[in-house]
Short mmCIF file of C-alpha atoms and ligand atoms in Angstrom, two decimals:
data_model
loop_
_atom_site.label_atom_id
_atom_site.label_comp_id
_atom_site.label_asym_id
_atom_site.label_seq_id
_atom_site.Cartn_x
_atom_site.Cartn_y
_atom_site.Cartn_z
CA UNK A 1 6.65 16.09 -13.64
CA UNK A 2 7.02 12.61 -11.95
CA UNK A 3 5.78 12.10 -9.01
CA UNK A 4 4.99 8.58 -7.03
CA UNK A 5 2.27 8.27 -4.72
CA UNK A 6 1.96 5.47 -2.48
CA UNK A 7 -1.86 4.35 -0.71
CA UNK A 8 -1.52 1.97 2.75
CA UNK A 9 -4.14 0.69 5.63
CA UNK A 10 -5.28 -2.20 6.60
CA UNK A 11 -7.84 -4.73 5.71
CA UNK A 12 -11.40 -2.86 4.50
CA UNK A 13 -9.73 0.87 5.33
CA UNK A 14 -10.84 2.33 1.87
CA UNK A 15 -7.28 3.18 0.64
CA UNK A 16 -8.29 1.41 -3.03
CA UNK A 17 -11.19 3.34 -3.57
CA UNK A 18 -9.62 6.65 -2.70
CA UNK A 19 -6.66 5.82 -4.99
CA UNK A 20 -9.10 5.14 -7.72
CA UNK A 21 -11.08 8.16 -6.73
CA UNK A 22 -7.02 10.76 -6.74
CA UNK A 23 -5.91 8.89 -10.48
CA UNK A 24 -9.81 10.07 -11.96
CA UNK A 25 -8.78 13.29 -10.87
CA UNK A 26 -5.77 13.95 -11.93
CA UNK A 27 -6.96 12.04 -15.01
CA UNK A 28 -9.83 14.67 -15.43
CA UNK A 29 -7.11 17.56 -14.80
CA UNK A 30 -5.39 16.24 -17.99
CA UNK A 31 -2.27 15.42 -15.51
CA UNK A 32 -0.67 12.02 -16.90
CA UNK A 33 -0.99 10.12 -14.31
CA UNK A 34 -1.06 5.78 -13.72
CA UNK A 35 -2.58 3.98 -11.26
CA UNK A 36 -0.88 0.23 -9.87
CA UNK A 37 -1.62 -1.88 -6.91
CA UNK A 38 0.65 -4.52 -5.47
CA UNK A 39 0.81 -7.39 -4.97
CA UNK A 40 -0.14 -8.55 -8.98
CA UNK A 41 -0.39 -6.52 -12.24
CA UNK A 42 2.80 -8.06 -13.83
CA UNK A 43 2.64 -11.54 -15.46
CA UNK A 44 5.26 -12.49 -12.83
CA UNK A 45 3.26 -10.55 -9.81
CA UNK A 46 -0.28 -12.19 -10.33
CA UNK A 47 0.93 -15.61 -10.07
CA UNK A 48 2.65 -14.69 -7.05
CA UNK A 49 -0.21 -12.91 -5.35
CA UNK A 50 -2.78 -16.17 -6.26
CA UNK A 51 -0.24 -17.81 -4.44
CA UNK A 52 0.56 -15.74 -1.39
CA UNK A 53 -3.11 -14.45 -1.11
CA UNK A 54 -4.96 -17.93 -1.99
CA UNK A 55 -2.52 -21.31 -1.15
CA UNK A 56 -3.89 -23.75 1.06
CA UNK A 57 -1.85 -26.27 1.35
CA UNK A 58 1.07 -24.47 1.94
CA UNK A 59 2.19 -22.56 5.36
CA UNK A 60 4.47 -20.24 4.03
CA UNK A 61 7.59 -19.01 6.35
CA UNK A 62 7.26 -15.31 7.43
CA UNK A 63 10.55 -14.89 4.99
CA UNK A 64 8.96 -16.84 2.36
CA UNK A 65 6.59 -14.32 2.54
CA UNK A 66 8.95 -11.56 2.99
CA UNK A 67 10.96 -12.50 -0.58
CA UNK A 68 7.69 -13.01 -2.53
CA UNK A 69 6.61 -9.82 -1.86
CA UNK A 70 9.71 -8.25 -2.72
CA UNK A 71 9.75 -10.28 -5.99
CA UNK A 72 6.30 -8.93 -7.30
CA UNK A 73 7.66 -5.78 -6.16
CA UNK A 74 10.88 -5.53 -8.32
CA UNK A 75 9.53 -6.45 -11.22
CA UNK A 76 6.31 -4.25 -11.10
CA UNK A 77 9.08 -1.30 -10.53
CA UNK A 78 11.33 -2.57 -13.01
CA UNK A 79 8.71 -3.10 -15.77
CA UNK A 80 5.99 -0.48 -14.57
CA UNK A 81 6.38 1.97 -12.15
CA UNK A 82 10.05 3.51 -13.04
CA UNK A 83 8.58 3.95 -17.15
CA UNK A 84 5.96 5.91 -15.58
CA UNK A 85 8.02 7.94 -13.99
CA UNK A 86 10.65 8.40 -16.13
CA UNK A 87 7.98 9.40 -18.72
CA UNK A 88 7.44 12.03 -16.41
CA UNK A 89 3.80 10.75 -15.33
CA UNK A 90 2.44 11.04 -11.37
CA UNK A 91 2.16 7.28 -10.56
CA UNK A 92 -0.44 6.20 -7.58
CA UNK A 93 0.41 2.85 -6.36
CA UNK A 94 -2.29 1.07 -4.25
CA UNK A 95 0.02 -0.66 -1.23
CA UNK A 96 4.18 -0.79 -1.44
CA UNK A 97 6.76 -1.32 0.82
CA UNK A 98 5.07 0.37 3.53
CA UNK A 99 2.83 -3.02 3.58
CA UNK A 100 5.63 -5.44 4.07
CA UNK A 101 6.91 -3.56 7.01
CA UNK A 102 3.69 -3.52 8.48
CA UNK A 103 2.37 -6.82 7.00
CA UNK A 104 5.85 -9.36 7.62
CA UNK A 105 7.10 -6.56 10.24
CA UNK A 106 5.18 -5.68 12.45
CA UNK A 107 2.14 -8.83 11.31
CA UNK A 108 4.18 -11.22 11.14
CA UNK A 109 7.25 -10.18 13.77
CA UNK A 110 10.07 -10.47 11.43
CA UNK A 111 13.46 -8.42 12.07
CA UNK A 112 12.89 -4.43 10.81
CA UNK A 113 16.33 -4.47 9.73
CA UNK A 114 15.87 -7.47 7.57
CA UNK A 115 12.45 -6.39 6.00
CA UNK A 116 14.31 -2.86 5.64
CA UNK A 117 17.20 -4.10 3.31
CA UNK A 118 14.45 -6.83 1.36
CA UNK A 119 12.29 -3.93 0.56
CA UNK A 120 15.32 -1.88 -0.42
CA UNK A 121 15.79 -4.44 -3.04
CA UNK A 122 12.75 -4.61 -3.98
CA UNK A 123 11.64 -1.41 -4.69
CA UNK A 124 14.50 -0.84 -6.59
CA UNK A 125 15.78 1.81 -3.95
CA UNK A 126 12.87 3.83 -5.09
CA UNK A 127 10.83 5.58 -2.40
CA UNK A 128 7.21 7.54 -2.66
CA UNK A 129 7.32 11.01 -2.06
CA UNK A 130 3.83 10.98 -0.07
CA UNK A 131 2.66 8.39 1.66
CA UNK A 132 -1.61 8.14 2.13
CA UNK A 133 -2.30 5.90 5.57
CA UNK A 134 -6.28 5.15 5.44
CA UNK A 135 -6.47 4.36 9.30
CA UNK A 136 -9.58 2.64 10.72
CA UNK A 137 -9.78 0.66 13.91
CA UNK A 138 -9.28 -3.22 12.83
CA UNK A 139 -13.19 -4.41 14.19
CA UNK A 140 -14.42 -1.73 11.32
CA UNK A 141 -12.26 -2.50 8.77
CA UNK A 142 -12.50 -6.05 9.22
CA UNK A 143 -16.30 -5.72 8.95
CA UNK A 144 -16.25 -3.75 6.03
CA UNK A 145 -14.88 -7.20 4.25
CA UNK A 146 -17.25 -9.26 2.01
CA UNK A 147 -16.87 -12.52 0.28
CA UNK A 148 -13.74 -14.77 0.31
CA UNK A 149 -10.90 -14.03 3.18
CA UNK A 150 -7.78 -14.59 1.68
CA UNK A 151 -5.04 -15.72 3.72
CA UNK A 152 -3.94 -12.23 5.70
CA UNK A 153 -8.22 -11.23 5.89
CA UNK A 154 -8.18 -14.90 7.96
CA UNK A 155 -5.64 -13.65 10.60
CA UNK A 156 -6.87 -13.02 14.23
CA UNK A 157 -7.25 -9.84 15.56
CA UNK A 158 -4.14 -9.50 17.47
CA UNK A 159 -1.67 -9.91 14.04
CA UNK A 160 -3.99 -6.79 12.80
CA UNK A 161 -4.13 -4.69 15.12
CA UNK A 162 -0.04 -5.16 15.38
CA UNK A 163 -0.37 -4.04 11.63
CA UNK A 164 -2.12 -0.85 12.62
CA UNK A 165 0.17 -0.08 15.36
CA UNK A 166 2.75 -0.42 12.68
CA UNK A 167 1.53 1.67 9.96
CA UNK A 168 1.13 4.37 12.81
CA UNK A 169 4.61 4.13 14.21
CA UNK A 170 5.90 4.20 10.22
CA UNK A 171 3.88 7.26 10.06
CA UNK A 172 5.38 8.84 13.11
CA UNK A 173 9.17 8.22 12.28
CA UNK A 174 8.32 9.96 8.81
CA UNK A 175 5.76 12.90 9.18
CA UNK A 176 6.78 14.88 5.81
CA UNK A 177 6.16 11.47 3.81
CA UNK A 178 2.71 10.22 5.75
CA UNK A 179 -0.86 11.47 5.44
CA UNK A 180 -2.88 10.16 8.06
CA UNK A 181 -6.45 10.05 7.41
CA UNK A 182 -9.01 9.08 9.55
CA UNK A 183 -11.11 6.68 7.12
CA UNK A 184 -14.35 6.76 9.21
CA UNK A 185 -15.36 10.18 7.41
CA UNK A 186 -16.46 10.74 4.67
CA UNK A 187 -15.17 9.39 1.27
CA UNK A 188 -16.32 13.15 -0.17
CA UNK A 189 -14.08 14.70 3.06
CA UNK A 190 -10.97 11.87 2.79
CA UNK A 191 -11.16 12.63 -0.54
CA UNK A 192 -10.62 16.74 -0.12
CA UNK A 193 -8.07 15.80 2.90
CA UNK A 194 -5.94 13.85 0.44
CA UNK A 195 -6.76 16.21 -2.41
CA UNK A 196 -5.06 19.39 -0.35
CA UNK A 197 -2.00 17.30 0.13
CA UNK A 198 -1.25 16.26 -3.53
CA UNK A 199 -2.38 19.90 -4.98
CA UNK A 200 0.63 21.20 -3.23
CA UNK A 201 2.90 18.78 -4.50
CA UNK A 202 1.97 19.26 -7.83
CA UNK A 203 2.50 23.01 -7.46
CA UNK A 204 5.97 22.39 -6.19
CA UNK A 205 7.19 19.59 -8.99
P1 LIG B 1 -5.29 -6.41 -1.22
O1 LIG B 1 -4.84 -6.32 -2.64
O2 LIG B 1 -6.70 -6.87 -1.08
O3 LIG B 1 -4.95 -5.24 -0.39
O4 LIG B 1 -4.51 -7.70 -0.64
C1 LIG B 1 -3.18 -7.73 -0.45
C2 LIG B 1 -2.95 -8.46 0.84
O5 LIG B 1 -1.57 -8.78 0.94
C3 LIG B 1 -3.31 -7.61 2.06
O6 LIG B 1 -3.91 -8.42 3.04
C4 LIG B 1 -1.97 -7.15 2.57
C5 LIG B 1 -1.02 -8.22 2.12
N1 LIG B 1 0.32 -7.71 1.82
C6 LIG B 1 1.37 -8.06 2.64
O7 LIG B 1 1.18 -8.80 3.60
N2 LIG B 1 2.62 -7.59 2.35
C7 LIG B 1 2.88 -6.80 1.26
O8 LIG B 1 4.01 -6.40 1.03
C8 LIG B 1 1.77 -6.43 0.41
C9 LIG B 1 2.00 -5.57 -0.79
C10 LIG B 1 0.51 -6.91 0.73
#
């Protein structure tokens, strides 16, 4: 039975690791399940996330931003996500349109109403039916990050901590979608939180 699944929080919160750790699962279970991650995957997607992640010499405008996002988005939907599902498959997507709100939202301060109808477009008009928000306080995710920054890891603290304050207000407007989990426990105990929550589902698809 199709079912989409949809992994947010901000920089270093854990969510990838935890969506890897739900699809070998449900993989294990024998439940056909795929596991995505914007921005990339698609031909079209990874050049747009070397760009939007990696440019240097260009300042994109918060739309800019907005639209590229949106762009990966529709196709990975179009050309991914929507097979899956129609297929009848439980598909786990690492970030969606849950980022852009917070991300070019709340991040960058864009209009809600405009980021609302861009990410209606992109995402097809398709909506997750659970929501998984890793939440960690910005310092700790933030340190948690090795390596390169990319563009968004380079913003200040202020632009993520209005990301955070995002996700939770998203969260609170739309309790039966979100899980919050507090990401400073345990992977084993995140793990079992998120676990609970997608056992039911599957009982009720
Ligand atoms: P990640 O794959 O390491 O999570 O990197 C994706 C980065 O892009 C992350 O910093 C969040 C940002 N992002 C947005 O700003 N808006 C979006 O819509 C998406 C999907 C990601």
């Amino acid at each position: 039975m199709p079912l989409f699944i949809t992994f947010e929080g901000g920089e270093g919160s854990g969510k990838s690791s935890q969506a890897r750790a739900l699809y070998r699962r449900l993989d294990k279970l024998a439940v056909p399940v795929l596991l995505t991650h914007e921005p990339g995957v698609t031909k079209l997607g990874k050049s747009l996330t070397r760009l939007i992640k990696w440019a240097k010499d260009t300042k994109f405008s918060p739309v800019a931003e907005l639209l590229l996002f949106n762009t990966s988005r529709a196709q990975l939907v179009a050309e991914i996500i929507k097979p899956a599902l129609d297929e009848g498959k439980v598909v786990i997507c690492d970030r969606y349109f849950d980022s852009t709100t917070a991300y070019q939202g709340y991040g960058r301060g864009l209009d809600l109403k405009v980021v609302a109808a861009a990410n209606e477009t992109g995402s097809l008009g398709l909506k997750p039916k659970l929501t998984v928000l890793l939440d960690i306080p910005v310092e700790d995710g933030l340190a948690r990050k090795k390596g390169n920054k990319d563009r968004f890891e380079q913003e200040n603290l202020a632009f993520h901590r209005r990301v955070r304050e995002g996700y939770i207000k998203l969260a609170k407007a739309e309790p039966r979608r979100w899980l919050v989990v507090d990401s400073r426990q345990s992977k084993a105990k995140i793990a079992q939180i998120i676990w609970q929550r997608v056992s039911q589902l599957l009982s009720k698809v």
